[in-house]
Coordinates of C-alpha atoms in Angstrom, one line a residue:
M932 CA 15.8 7.4 104.2
L933 CA 14.2 8.8 101.0
P934 CA 12.2 11.5 102.7
E935 CA 15.3 12.7 104.6
A936 CA 17.3 12.7 101.3
F937 CA 14.4 14.7 99.7
I938 CA 14.6 17.3 102.6
T939 CA 18.4 17.4 102.5
F940 CA 18.7 18.0 98.7
Y941 CA 15.5 20.1 98.3
R942 CA 17.4 23.4 97.6
S943 CA 19.7 21.8 94.9
A944 CA 19.4 23.5 91.5
A945 CA 19.5 20.0 90.0
F946 CA 16.3 19.2 91.9
T947 CA 13.8 20.5 89.5
P948 CA 10.2 21.4 90.4
E949 CA 8.9 18.6 88.3
V950 CA 11.0 16.0 90.0
K951 CA 10.0 17.3 93.4
M952 CA 6.2 17.1 92.6
M953 CA 6.8 13.6 91.3
M954 CA 8.4 12.5 94.5
I955 CA 5.8 14.2 96.7
K956 CA 3.1 12.4 94.8
S957 CA 5.0 9.1 95.4
F958 CA 5.3 9.8 99.1
Q959 CA 1.5 10.5 99.2
E960 CA 0.7 7.2 97.3
H961 CA 3.1 5.2 99.6
G962 CA 1.6 6.6 102.7
E963 CA -2.0 6.0 101.6
Y964 CA -1.0 2.3 100.8
V965 CA 0.8 1.6 104.0
R966 CA -2.0 3.1 106.1
R967 CA -4.6 0.8 104.5
Y968 CA -2.6 -2.4 103.8
H969 CA 0.4 -2.7 106.1
A970 CA 1.4 -6.1 107.4
P971 CA -0.2 -7.5 110.5
H972 CA 3.0 -8.7 112.1
G973 CA 6.7 -9.5 111.6
N974 CA 9.6 -7.2 110.6
H975 CA 7.8 -5.7 107.6
V976 CA 5.2 -3.9 109.7
C977 CA 8.0 -2.2 111.7
M978 CA 9.4 -0.9 108.5
Q979 CA 6.1 0.3 107.4
M980 CA 5.1 2.1 110.5
R981 CA 8.6 3.7 110.7
G982 CA 8.2 4.9 107.0
L983 CA 4.8 6.3 107.8
I984 CA 6.2 8.3 110.8
Q985 CA 9.1 9.6 108.7
V986 CA 6.9 10.8 105.8
A987 CA 4.3 12.4 108.2
L988 CA 7.1 14.3 110.1
L989 CA 9.2 15.3 107.2
L990 CA 6.3 16.3 104.9
P991 CA 3.6 17.7 107.2
E992 CA 2.1 19.5 104.3
L993 CA 0.5 16.3 103.1
K994 CA -3.2 16.3 103.9
A995 CA -3.2 12.9 105.7
A996 CA 0.1 13.5 107.5
E997 CA -1.4 14.3 110.9
E998 CA -3.6 11.2 110.9
W999 CA -0.7 9.0 109.6
L1000 CA 1.5 10.2 112.5
A1001 CA -1.0 9.7 115.2
Y1002 CA -1.9 6.2 113.9
A1003 CA 1.8 5.0 113.4
L1004 CA 2.9 6.5 116.8
R1005 CA 0.0 4.7 118.6
E1006 CA 0.5 1.4 116.8
M1007 CA 4.2 1.0 116.4
P1008 CA 5.1 0.3 120.1
G1009 CA 3.0 -2.7 120.0
Y1010 CA 4.5 -4.1 116.8
V1011 CA 8.0 -3.5 118.3
R1012 CA 7.0 -5.5 121.4
Q1013 CA 5.7 -8.2 119.1
N1014 CA 9.1 -8.3 117.3
V1015 CA 11.5 -8.1 120.2
Y1016 CA 11.9 -10.3 123.3
A1017 CA 12.3 -8.6 126.7
D1018 CA 16.0 -9.1 126.6
G1019 CA 16.3 -7.2 123.3
V1020 CA 16.6 -10.2 120.9
Q1021 CA 14.5 -10.0 117.8
I1022 CA 12.2 -13.0 117.5
E1023 CA 13.2 -14.5 114.2
G1024 CA 16.3 -16.3 115.3
S1025 CA 18.4 -14.5 112.7
P1026 CA 21.1 -11.8 113.6
N1027 CA 20.4 -10.3 110.2
Y1028 CA 16.7 -9.6 110.9
H1029 CA 17.7 -8.4 114.4
H1030 CA 19.6 -5.7 112.7
V1031 CA 16.8 -5.0 110.2
V1032 CA 14.4 -4.3 113.0
M1033 CA 17.0 -2.3 114.8
R1034 CA 17.3 -0.1 111.7
D1035 CA 13.7 0.9 112.1
L1036 CA 14.4 2.1 115.6
F1037 CA 17.8 3.7 115.1
E1038 CA 16.5 5.7 112.1
L1039 CA 13.4 6.7 114.0
V1040 CA 14.9 7.6 117.5
P1041 CA 17.3 10.5 116.3
L1042 CA 14.5 11.9 114.1
L1043 CA 12.0 12.0 117.0
Q1044 CA 14.6 13.6 119.2
R1045 CA 15.2 16.3 116.7
M1046 CA 11.5 16.9 116.3
G1047 CA 11.1 17.1 120.1
I1048 CA 8.8 14.1 120.4
E1049 CA 9.2 11.9 123.5
A1050 CA 9.4 8.2 122.8
P1051 CA 11.1 6.5 125.7
E1052 CA 9.7 3.1 124.7
Y1053 CA 11.8 3.1 121.5
S1054 CA 14.9 4.3 123.1
G1055 CA 15.0 1.6 125.8
V1056 CA 14.3 -1.3 123.5
L1057 CA 16.9 0.0 121.1
E1058 CA 19.7 0.2 123.6
K1059 CA 18.9 -3.5 124.5
M1060 CA 19.1 -4.5 120.9
Y1061 CA 22.4 -2.7 120.6
E1062 CA 23.7 -4.7 123.5
V1063 CA 22.7 -8.0 121.8
L1064 CA 24.3 -6.8 118.5
M1065 CA 27.5 -5.8 120.4
H1066 CA 28.0 -9.2 121.9
S1067 CA 26.9 -11.1 118.8
L1068 CA 29.5 -9.5 116.5
T1069 CA 32.1 -12.0 115.4
P1070 CA 35.8 -11.3 115.6
D1071 CA 35.8 -10.3 112.0
G1072 CA 33.1 -7.7 112.7
L1073 CA 30.2 -9.5 111.0
L1074 CA 27.1 -11.3 112.2
P1075 CA 27.0 -14.9 113.2
R1076 CA 25.2 -16.7 110.5
F1077 CA 22.4 -18.2 112.5
G1078 CA 19.0 -18.4 110.7
D1079 CA 18.8 -16.3 107.5
S1080 CA 22.0 -14.4 107.9
D1081 CA 24.8 -13.8 105.4
V1082 CA 28.2 -12.1 105.2
H1083 CA 29.5 -9.7 102.6
P1084 CA 32.3 -7.2 102.7
Q1085 CA 30.1 -4.1 102.9
M1086 CA 28.3 -5.5 105.9
A1087 CA 31.3 -4.9 108.3
N1088 CA 31.3 -1.2 107.4
E1089 CA 27.5 -1.0 107.8
L1090 CA 27.6 -2.6 111.2
R1091 CA 30.4 -0.2 112.4
N1092 CA 28.1 2.7 111.2
T1093 CA 25.4 1.2 113.3
M1094 CA 27.6 0.9 116.4
S1095 CA 28.8 4.5 115.9
L1096 CA 25.3 5.7 115.8
G1097 CA 24.6 3.8 119.1
A1098 CA 27.6 5.3 120.7
L1099 CA 26.3 8.7 119.9
L1100 CA 22.7 8.1 121.0
Y1101 CA 23.6 6.5 124.3
G1102 CA 27.1 8.1 125.0
R1103 CA 28.7 4.6 125.3
G1104 CA 32.4 4.1 124.7
D1105 CA 31.9 0.3 124.4
F1106 CA 29.7 0.9 121.3
K1107 CA 32.2 3.3 119.8
Y1108 CA 35.0 0.7 120.3
L1109 CA 33.0 -1.5 117.7
G1110 CA 32.3 1.5 115.5
H1111 CA 34.4 4.0 113.6
A1112 CA 37.1 6.4 115.1
Q1113 CA 35.3 9.4 113.6
L1114 CA 31.6 9.8 112.9
P1115 CA 31.0 8.4 109.4
F1116 CA 29.6 10.6 106.6
A1117 CA 26.6 8.3 106.3
L1118 CA 25.5 9.6 109.7
L1119 CA 27.0 13.1 109.6
W1120 CA 24.7 14.4 106.8
R1121 CA 21.7 13.2 108.9
L1122 CA 22.8 14.3 112.4
G1123 CA 24.8 17.5 111.7
P1124 CA 28.2 18.9 112.6
E1125 CA 27.5 19.1 116.2
A1126 CA 27.1 15.3 116.4
A1127 CA 30.6 15.0 115.0
R1128 CA 32.0 17.1 117.7
R1129 CA 30.1 15.2 120.5
Y1130 CA 31.3 11.8 118.9
D1131 CA 35.0 12.9 118.9
Q1132 CA 34.7 13.8 122.7
L1133 CA 33.5 10.2 123.4
Q1134 CA 36.3 7.8 124.6
A1135 CA 36.2 4.4 122.9
E1136 CA 36.8 1.5 125.3
P1137 CA 36.5 -2.4 125.0
P1138 CA 33.2 -3.7 126.5
A1139 CA 33.7 -4.8 130.1
A1140 CA 32.1 -8.1 129.6
T1141 CA 33.5 -10.9 127.3
S1142 CA 30.5 -13.1 127.8
A1143 CA 26.7 -12.6 127.6
S1144 CA 23.5 -14.6 127.9
F1145 CA 20.2 -13.5 126.4
L1146 CA 17.9 -16.2 128.0
A1147 CA 14.5 -14.9 126.6
G1148 CA 15.8 -14.6 123.0
G1149 CA 18.1 -17.7 123.3
Y1150 CA 21.6 -16.4 122.3
L1151 CA 24.7 -17.3 124.4
F1152 CA 28.0 -15.7 123.6
S1153 CA 31.6 -16.1 124.9
R1154 CA 34.9 -14.7 123.8
Q1155 CA 38.3 -14.9 125.2
S1156 CA 38.8 -11.1 124.6
W1157 CA 37.8 -8.4 122.1
E1158 CA 40.9 -8.9 120.0
Q1159 CA 40.3 -10.1 116.4
D1160 CA 42.2 -13.3 116.9
A1161 CA 40.5 -14.3 120.1
M1162 CA 38.4 -17.4 120.7
Y1163 CA 34.7 -16.7 120.1
A1164 CA 31.6 -18.9 120.7
A1165 CA 27.9 -18.5 120.0
M1166 CA 25.1 -20.8 120.7
R1167 CA 21.5 -20.7 119.5
A1168 CA 19.3 -21.9 122.3
G1169 CA 15.9 -20.2 121.8
V1170 CA 12.7 -20.2 119.8
G1171 CA 12.6 -18.6 116.3
I1172 CA 9.4 -17.3 114.9
G1173 CA 8.7 -17.3 111.2
G1174 CA 10.4 -18.4 108.0
H1175 CA 13.8 -16.8 108.6
A1176 CA 14.5 -19.1 111.6
H1177 CA 16.2 -22.4 110.9
A1178 CA 16.0 -25.8 112.7
D1179 CA 19.3 -25.0 114.5
S1180 CA 18.6 -25.4 118.3
L1181 CA 21.8 -25.8 120.3
S1182 CA 23.9 -25.2 117.2
L1183 CA 27.3 -23.6 117.6
I1184 CA 29.5 -21.1 115.7
L1185 CA 33.2 -21.0 116.7
F1186 CA 35.9 -18.6 115.8
A1187 CA 39.7 -18.4 116.7
G1188 CA 42.8 -17.0 115.0
G1189 CA 40.6 -14.5 113.1
R1190 CA 38.8 -17.3 111.3
E1191 CA 35.5 -19.2 111.6
L1192 CA 36.3 -22.7 112.5
L1193 CA 32.9 -24.2 113.1
V1194 CA 30.6 -22.6 110.4
D1195 CA 26.9 -22.3 109.8
T1196 CA 25.7 -23.0 106.4
G1197 CA 24.0 -19.6 106.1
M1198 CA 20.8 -18.4 104.6
G1199 CA 21.2 -19.5 100.9
L1200 CA 18.8 -18.0 98.4
F1201 CA 15.2 -17.5 99.0
E1202 CA 14.1 -20.2 96.5
W1203 CA 12.3 -23.3 97.8
N1204 CA 14.7 -25.6 96.2
K1205 CA 16.9 -28.4 97.5
E1206 CA 19.7 -26.1 98.5
R1207 CA 17.4 -23.8 100.4
K1208 CA 15.8 -26.8 102.1
Y1209 CA 19.2 -28.0 103.1
A1210 CA 20.2 -24.6 104.4
V1211 CA 17.2 -24.4 106.9
S1212 CA 17.5 -28.1 108.0
T1213 CA 19.0 -29.4 111.2
R1214 CA 21.9 -31.3 109.5
A1215 CA 23.0 -28.0 108.0
H1216 CA 24.0 -26.8 111.5
N1217 CA 26.4 -27.8 114.2
T1218 CA 23.9 -29.8 116.3
L1219 CA 22.3 -33.2 116.4
V1220 CA 19.6 -35.0 114.2
V1221 CA 17.5 -37.7 115.7
D1222 CA 16.2 -40.5 113.4
G1223 CA 16.9 -38.5 110.2
Q1224 CA 14.2 -35.8 110.9
D1225 CA 14.6 -32.1 111.5
Q1226 CA 14.1 -30.6 115.0
H1227 CA 10.8 -29.0 114.0
V1228 CA 8.4 -29.7 111.1
R1229 CA 8.5 -26.8 108.7
S1230 CA 5.2 -26.2 106.9
L1231 CA 5.2 -23.4 104.2
H1232 CA 8.4 -21.6 103.4
W1233 CA 7.5 -18.4 105.2
S1234 CA 4.4 -19.1 107.1
T1235 CA 5.8 -21.9 109.3
T1236 CA 5.6 -23.0 112.9
P1237 CA 8.0 -21.7 115.6
T1238 CA 11.2 -23.6 116.1
A1239 CA 11.7 -26.3 118.8
P1240 CA 11.0 -25.3 122.4
T1241 CA 14.2 -24.6 124.2
K1242 CA 15.2 -24.2 127.8
I1243 CA 18.4 -22.8 129.1
W1244 CA 19.1 -24.4 132.5
D1245 CA 22.4 -23.0 133.6
V1246 CA 24.9 -20.3 132.5
R1247 CA 28.2 -19.4 134.2
H1248 CA 30.7 -16.8 133.2
E1249 CA 34.1 -17.0 134.9
D1250 CA 37.5 -15.4 134.1
T1251 CA 39.0 -18.7 132.9
Y1252 CA 35.9 -20.5 131.5
D1253 CA 32.2 -20.2 130.4
Y1254 CA 29.6 -22.8 130.8
W1255 CA 26.2 -23.3 129.1
F1256 CA 23.6 -26.0 129.7
A1257 CA 20.4 -26.0 127.6
S1258 CA 17.8 -28.5 126.2
H1259 CA 15.5 -28.6 123.3
Y1260 CA 12.2 -30.4 122.9
G1261 CA 11.6 -30.7 119.2
Y1262 CA 11.9 -34.5 119.2
T1263 CA 9.4 -35.0 122.0
R1264 CA 6.8 -35.2 119.2
Y1265 CA 8.0 -38.8 118.5
D1266 CA 6.1 -41.8 120.0
D1267 CA 9.1 -42.4 122.1
P1268 CA 10.1 -38.8 122.9
V1269 CA 13.7 -37.7 122.8
I1270 CA 15.2 -34.7 124.7
H1271 CA 18.5 -33.4 123.4
S1272 CA 20.6 -31.4 125.9
R1273 CA 23.9 -29.9 125.3
K1274 CA 26.6 -28.7 127.7
V1275 CA 29.3 -26.5 126.4
I1276 CA 32.5 -25.6 128.3
V1277 CA 34.7 -22.7 126.9
V1278 CA 38.2 -23.0 128.4
K1279 CA 39.4 -19.6 127.2
N1280 CA 42.6 -19.6 125.1
R1281 CA 42.4 -23.4 125.0
Y1282 CA 39.5 -25.4 123.7
W1283 CA 35.7 -26.0 123.7
L1284 CA 34.3 -29.2 125.3
I1285 CA 30.8 -30.2 124.0
V1286 CA 28.8 -32.8 125.8
D1287 CA 25.5 -34.0 124.2
I1288 CA 23.0 -35.8 126.2
L1289 CA 20.1 -37.8 124.6
E1290 CA 17.3 -38.9 126.9
A1291 CA 14.9 -41.6 125.5
K1292 CA 13.6 -45.1 126.4
E1293 CA 13.9 -46.9 123.1
Q1294 CA 16.5 -47.2 120.4
H1295 CA 17.2 -44.2 118.1
T1296 CA 19.7 -43.2 115.6
Y1297 CA 21.7 -40.0 116.3
E1298 CA 23.7 -38.0 113.8
Q1299 CA 26.0 -35.4 115.1
Y1300 CA 27.3 -32.7 112.7
F1301 CA 30.3 -30.4 112.8
H1302 CA 30.7 -28.1 109.7
L1303 CA 34.3 -27.1 109.0
P1304 CA 35.5 -24.1 106.9
I1305 CA 35.9 -24.3 103.2
G1306 CA 39.1 -26.2 102.4
E1307 CA 40.8 -29.5 103.2
A1308 CA 40.1 -31.7 106.3
V1309 CA 41.9 -34.8 107.3
M1310 CA 40.7 -37.7 109.3
A1311 CA 43.1 -39.6 111.5
E1312 CA 43.3 -42.4 114.2
G1313 CA 40.4 -44.3 112.9
G1314 CA 38.1 -41.3 112.8
Q1315 CA 38.7 -40.4 116.4
R1316 CA 40.4 -37.1 115.2
V1317 CA 39.7 -34.7 112.3
H1318 CA 41.7 -31.6 111.6
T1319 CA 41.7 -28.9 108.9
H1320 CA 44.7 -28.0 106.8
H1321 CA 45.1 -24.2 106.5
P1322 CA 48.3 -22.2 106.6
D1323 CA 47.8 -20.4 109.9
S1324 CA 44.4 -21.0 111.5
N1325 CA 43.0 -24.6 112.1
V1326 CA 40.7 -26.7 114.2
L1327 CA 41.1 -30.1 115.7
V1328 CA 37.9 -32.1 116.4
M1329 CA 38.4 -35.0 118.9
F1330 CA 36.0 -37.8 120.1
P1331 CA 36.9 -39.5 123.3
D1332 CA 36.8 -43.4 123.3
Q1333 CA 33.2 -44.8 123.7
D1334 CA 32.2 -48.2 125.2
T1335 CA 30.4 -49.2 122.0
D1336 CA 31.1 -50.3 118.5
D1337 CA 28.1 -48.6 117.1
D1338 CA 29.7 -45.2 116.2
Q1339 CA 30.6 -44.3 112.7
I1340 CA 32.6 -41.2 112.0
V1341 CA 32.9 -40.0 108.4
L1342 CA 33.8 -36.8 106.4
E1343 CA 31.2 -35.7 104.0
S1344 CA 30.4 -32.6 101.9
G1345 CA 28.1 -29.8 103.0
L1346 CA 27.2 -26.5 101.6
D1347 CA 28.5 -23.1 102.8
S1348 CA 26.3 -20.2 101.4
R1349 CA 28.0 -16.9 100.9
L1350 CA 26.8 -13.9 98.9
G1351 CA 24.1 -16.0 97.1
K1352 CA 26.6 -18.7 96.1
Y1353 CA 27.0 -22.2 97.4
H1354 CA 30.4 -23.7 98.2
V1355 CA 31.3 -27.1 99.2
N1356 CA 32.9 -27.5 102.7
P1357 CA 33.9 -30.5 104.7
V1358 CA 31.5 -31.9 107.4
V1359 CA 32.2 -34.2 110.3
K1360 CA 29.3 -36.5 110.7
R1361 CA 29.1 -39.0 113.6
T1362 CA 26.4 -41.6 113.6
M1363 CA 25.4 -43.4 116.7
L1364 CA 22.8 -46.2 117.4
R1365 CA 21.8 -46.0 121.1
T1366 CA 19.0 -47.4 123.4
G1367 CA 17.9 -45.3 126.4
K1368 CA 20.0 -42.5 127.6
A1369 CA 23.1 -41.7 125.8
V1370 CA 25.9 -39.2 126.3
C1371 CA 28.7 -38.3 123.8
E1372 CA 31.6 -35.8 124.1
T1373 CA 33.5 -33.8 121.6
L1374 CA 36.6 -31.7 122.2
I1375 CA 37.3 -28.9 119.7
V1376 CA 40.7 -27.3 119.8
P1377 CA 41.8 -24.3 117.8
Y1378 CA 45.5 -24.0 116.7
G1379 CA 47.7 -22.1 114.3
A1380 CA 50.0 -23.9 111.8
K1381 CA 51.3 -26.7 114.1
R1382 CA 48.9 -29.3 115.3
P1383 CA 49.0 -29.6 119.1
E1384 CA 49.5 -33.0 121.0
I1385 CA 46.2 -33.4 123.0
Q1386 CA 45.5 -36.3 125.3
L1387 CA 42.2 -37.4 126.5
Q1388 CA 41.6 -39.7 129.4
R1389 CA 38.4 -40.7 131.2
L1390 CA 38.5 -40.5 135.0
P1391 CA 36.3 -42.3 137.6
V1392 CA 33.7 -40.3 139.6
R1393 CA 31.9 -41.7 142.5
T1394 CA 28.9 -40.9 144.7
Q1395 CA 28.3 -42.6 148.0
S1396 CA 31.2 -45.0 147.0
R1397 CA 29.4 -46.0 143.8
E1398 CA 31.2 -45.3 140.5
L1399 CA 29.0 -43.4 138.1
S1400 CA 28.5 -44.6 134.5
A1401 CA 29.4 -42.5 131.5
N1402 CA 25.7 -41.7 131.1
E1403 CA 25.6 -40.3 134.6
A1404 CA 28.7 -38.2 134.5
T1405 CA 31.4 -37.1 132.1
A1406 CA 34.8 -37.0 133.8
L1407 CA 37.9 -36.2 131.6
R1408 CA 41.5 -35.3 132.0
I1409 CA 42.6 -33.2 129.0
S1410 CA 46.3 -32.6 128.5
G1411 CA 48.4 -30.4 126.3
A1412 CA 51.9 -28.9 126.2
G1413 CA 52.5 -27.7 129.8
W1414 CA 48.9 -27.9 131.0
T1415 CA 46.4 -30.5 132.3
D1416 CA 42.7 -29.9 133.0
E1417 CA 40.4 -32.2 134.9
I1418 CA 36.7 -31.7 134.3
C1419 CA 33.6 -33.4 135.8
L1420 CA 30.0 -32.9 134.6
F1421 CA 27.2 -34.6 136.6
H1422 CA 24.2 -35.3 134.3
N1423 CA 21.5 -36.1 136.9
S1424 CA 21.3 -32.7 138.6
V1425 CA 18.1 -31.6 136.9
P1426 CA 15.1 -33.6 135.3
V1427 CA 15.1 -32.0 131.9
D1428 CA 11.8 -33.7 131.1
S1429 CA 10.1 -31.4 133.7
Y1430 CA 10.1 -28.6 131.2
L1431 CA 6.9 -30.1 129.5
D1432 CA 3.8 -31.3 131.2
A1433 CA 1.9 -34.4 130.5
T1434 CA 0.0 -32.7 127.7
G1435 CA 3.2 -31.4 126.0
N1436 CA 2.8 -27.8 127.2
I1437 CA 5.6 -25.7 128.7
V1438 CA 5.5 -25.6 132.6
T1439 CA 5.4 -22.2 134.2
E1440 CA 8.9 -21.1 135.1
N1441 CA 8.4 -20.8 138.8
L1442 CA 7.1 -24.4 139.0
L1443 CA 10.2 -25.8 137.4
P1444 CA 12.7 -27.6 139.6
G1445 CA 16.2 -25.9 140.2
I1446 CA 19.5 -27.6 139.7
N1447 CA 20.2 -30.0 142.5
R1448 CA 23.7 -29.5 143.8
Q1449 CA 23.3 -31.5 147.0
E1450 CA 24.8 -34.7 145.5
E1451 CA 28.3 -35.2 146.9
L1452 CA 30.7 -36.3 144.2
E1453 CA 34.2 -37.8 144.6
F1454 CA 36.4 -36.7 141.8
A1455 CA 40.2 -36.5 141.5
G1456 CA 40.8 -37.3 145.1
C1457 CA 38.4 -34.6 146.4
R1458 CA 34.7 -34.2 147.3
Y1459 CA 32.5 -31.6 145.6
Q1460 CA 28.8 -30.6 145.9
D1461 CA 28.3 -29.2 142.3
D1462 CA 27.3 -30.6 139.0
L1463 CA 30.3 -28.8 137.3
I1464 CA 33.8 -29.3 138.5
M1465 CA 36.6 -27.5 136.9
R1466 CA 40.2 -28.2 137.9
L1467 CA 42.3 -26.2 135.5
N1468 CA 46.1 -26.3 135.2
R1469 CA 46.5 -29.2 137.5
Q1470 CA 49.9 -30.6 138.3
I1471 CA 49.7 -34.4 137.8
S1472 CA 52.1 -36.8 139.6
I1473 CA 53.2 -39.7 137.3

């Protein structure tokens, strides 16, 4: 940005020769330093290569400019591939740093185009990154706070600027829909008046898809629509590289009514103190802790190991619902390995059903966390239901009855980090002591001012005339005002332990078993051959 500003204001009378020479000397010194000592990996090296290209192109009079340009153009594609998965997701498990690396490309691509330099490898990657950003944007126009991500009022405008630039670069009306109606001045002075005319001619339209799955990078997104008050869900189901990633595998962020209802703790401050250690821990996210330990063992603050290996087994996007099924393997490091799988059903305009499956041989303590927004939360019905108390946008967390007395559900305090400050928020913590395989379900219902009457009932499901246990299948009837849904999830359709071999290494993708849908299930008076049965809006005879 600084070299472009230098060129733009070069003819200003206020820009004296002394100041110009001072800045040129600074550009020379920065270029020399970056060329010799740039980072070997991570988002920093992308910034440094982009800066070297910008200085070399905008100030070709510098003696080393030609060599800098040749070096950076040769090296940067490799660093971009190092930073971005094949599906366009940046590797650090943080939407904020996804946007940081995007910035290196969206500042570079227009400049290269104006200079007549072909660089298709940058343009293709950048469009994929734009698609990830588009689907990740929360209904309030911000980033989901996975990993080291934060929210601040100016960020929404910056993200709209980003989407406006993407709309112009790729001629995409869906990008413009999430950008500004007119090309913002922040882009106008860089791209020129002709860009503004082209932008005005582009028709904004909502993105065609309301759901998206990025299997390599590990982001799953679902929304009811692109309206601001629509239901929105995001799940983290991938490996994060480096210190900006948190121990948050299978964690969820949920919105409805224009408000974040299941929140992520956020990034906190970059100080290695107790608050920061909490923010990166598993218990600070909407997922599950096994035996009190984080999903992966963090070493140094920044130079740390990748997060837990994760496999997405199944994703379905339908008009009335979305379905995700994923497992993580962070707790297979235990002497008695534990595999945590999570199935999420999004019934659009209605609720989220979360089913956690724990596979082990011995006894373990499981702690399930659901972080609620800042404000009041109330526990009712012996802890089986928890709801927030907000004037117009709330959430109800429900736990179906379990055939065990070992569950304990409490409300405790967590931390919600925003703009460098920590705020106390309510957290639902469910503690379970289980031996062998265990399954637990949670229903999360968004609502406005009036709390809905929701009924949960377990239903029988059979195969070959044998009734399945609750650990083999989840079968529920969920009823509200004027509607009844019947849902069945079969939990033996794929051996999730097949993802790792006997030495603990990940098995090659084409050697993994597929989902077995040959088992015939008897459910709600019908027969099915699927591990997911959705009977929505059923008419039930009493």
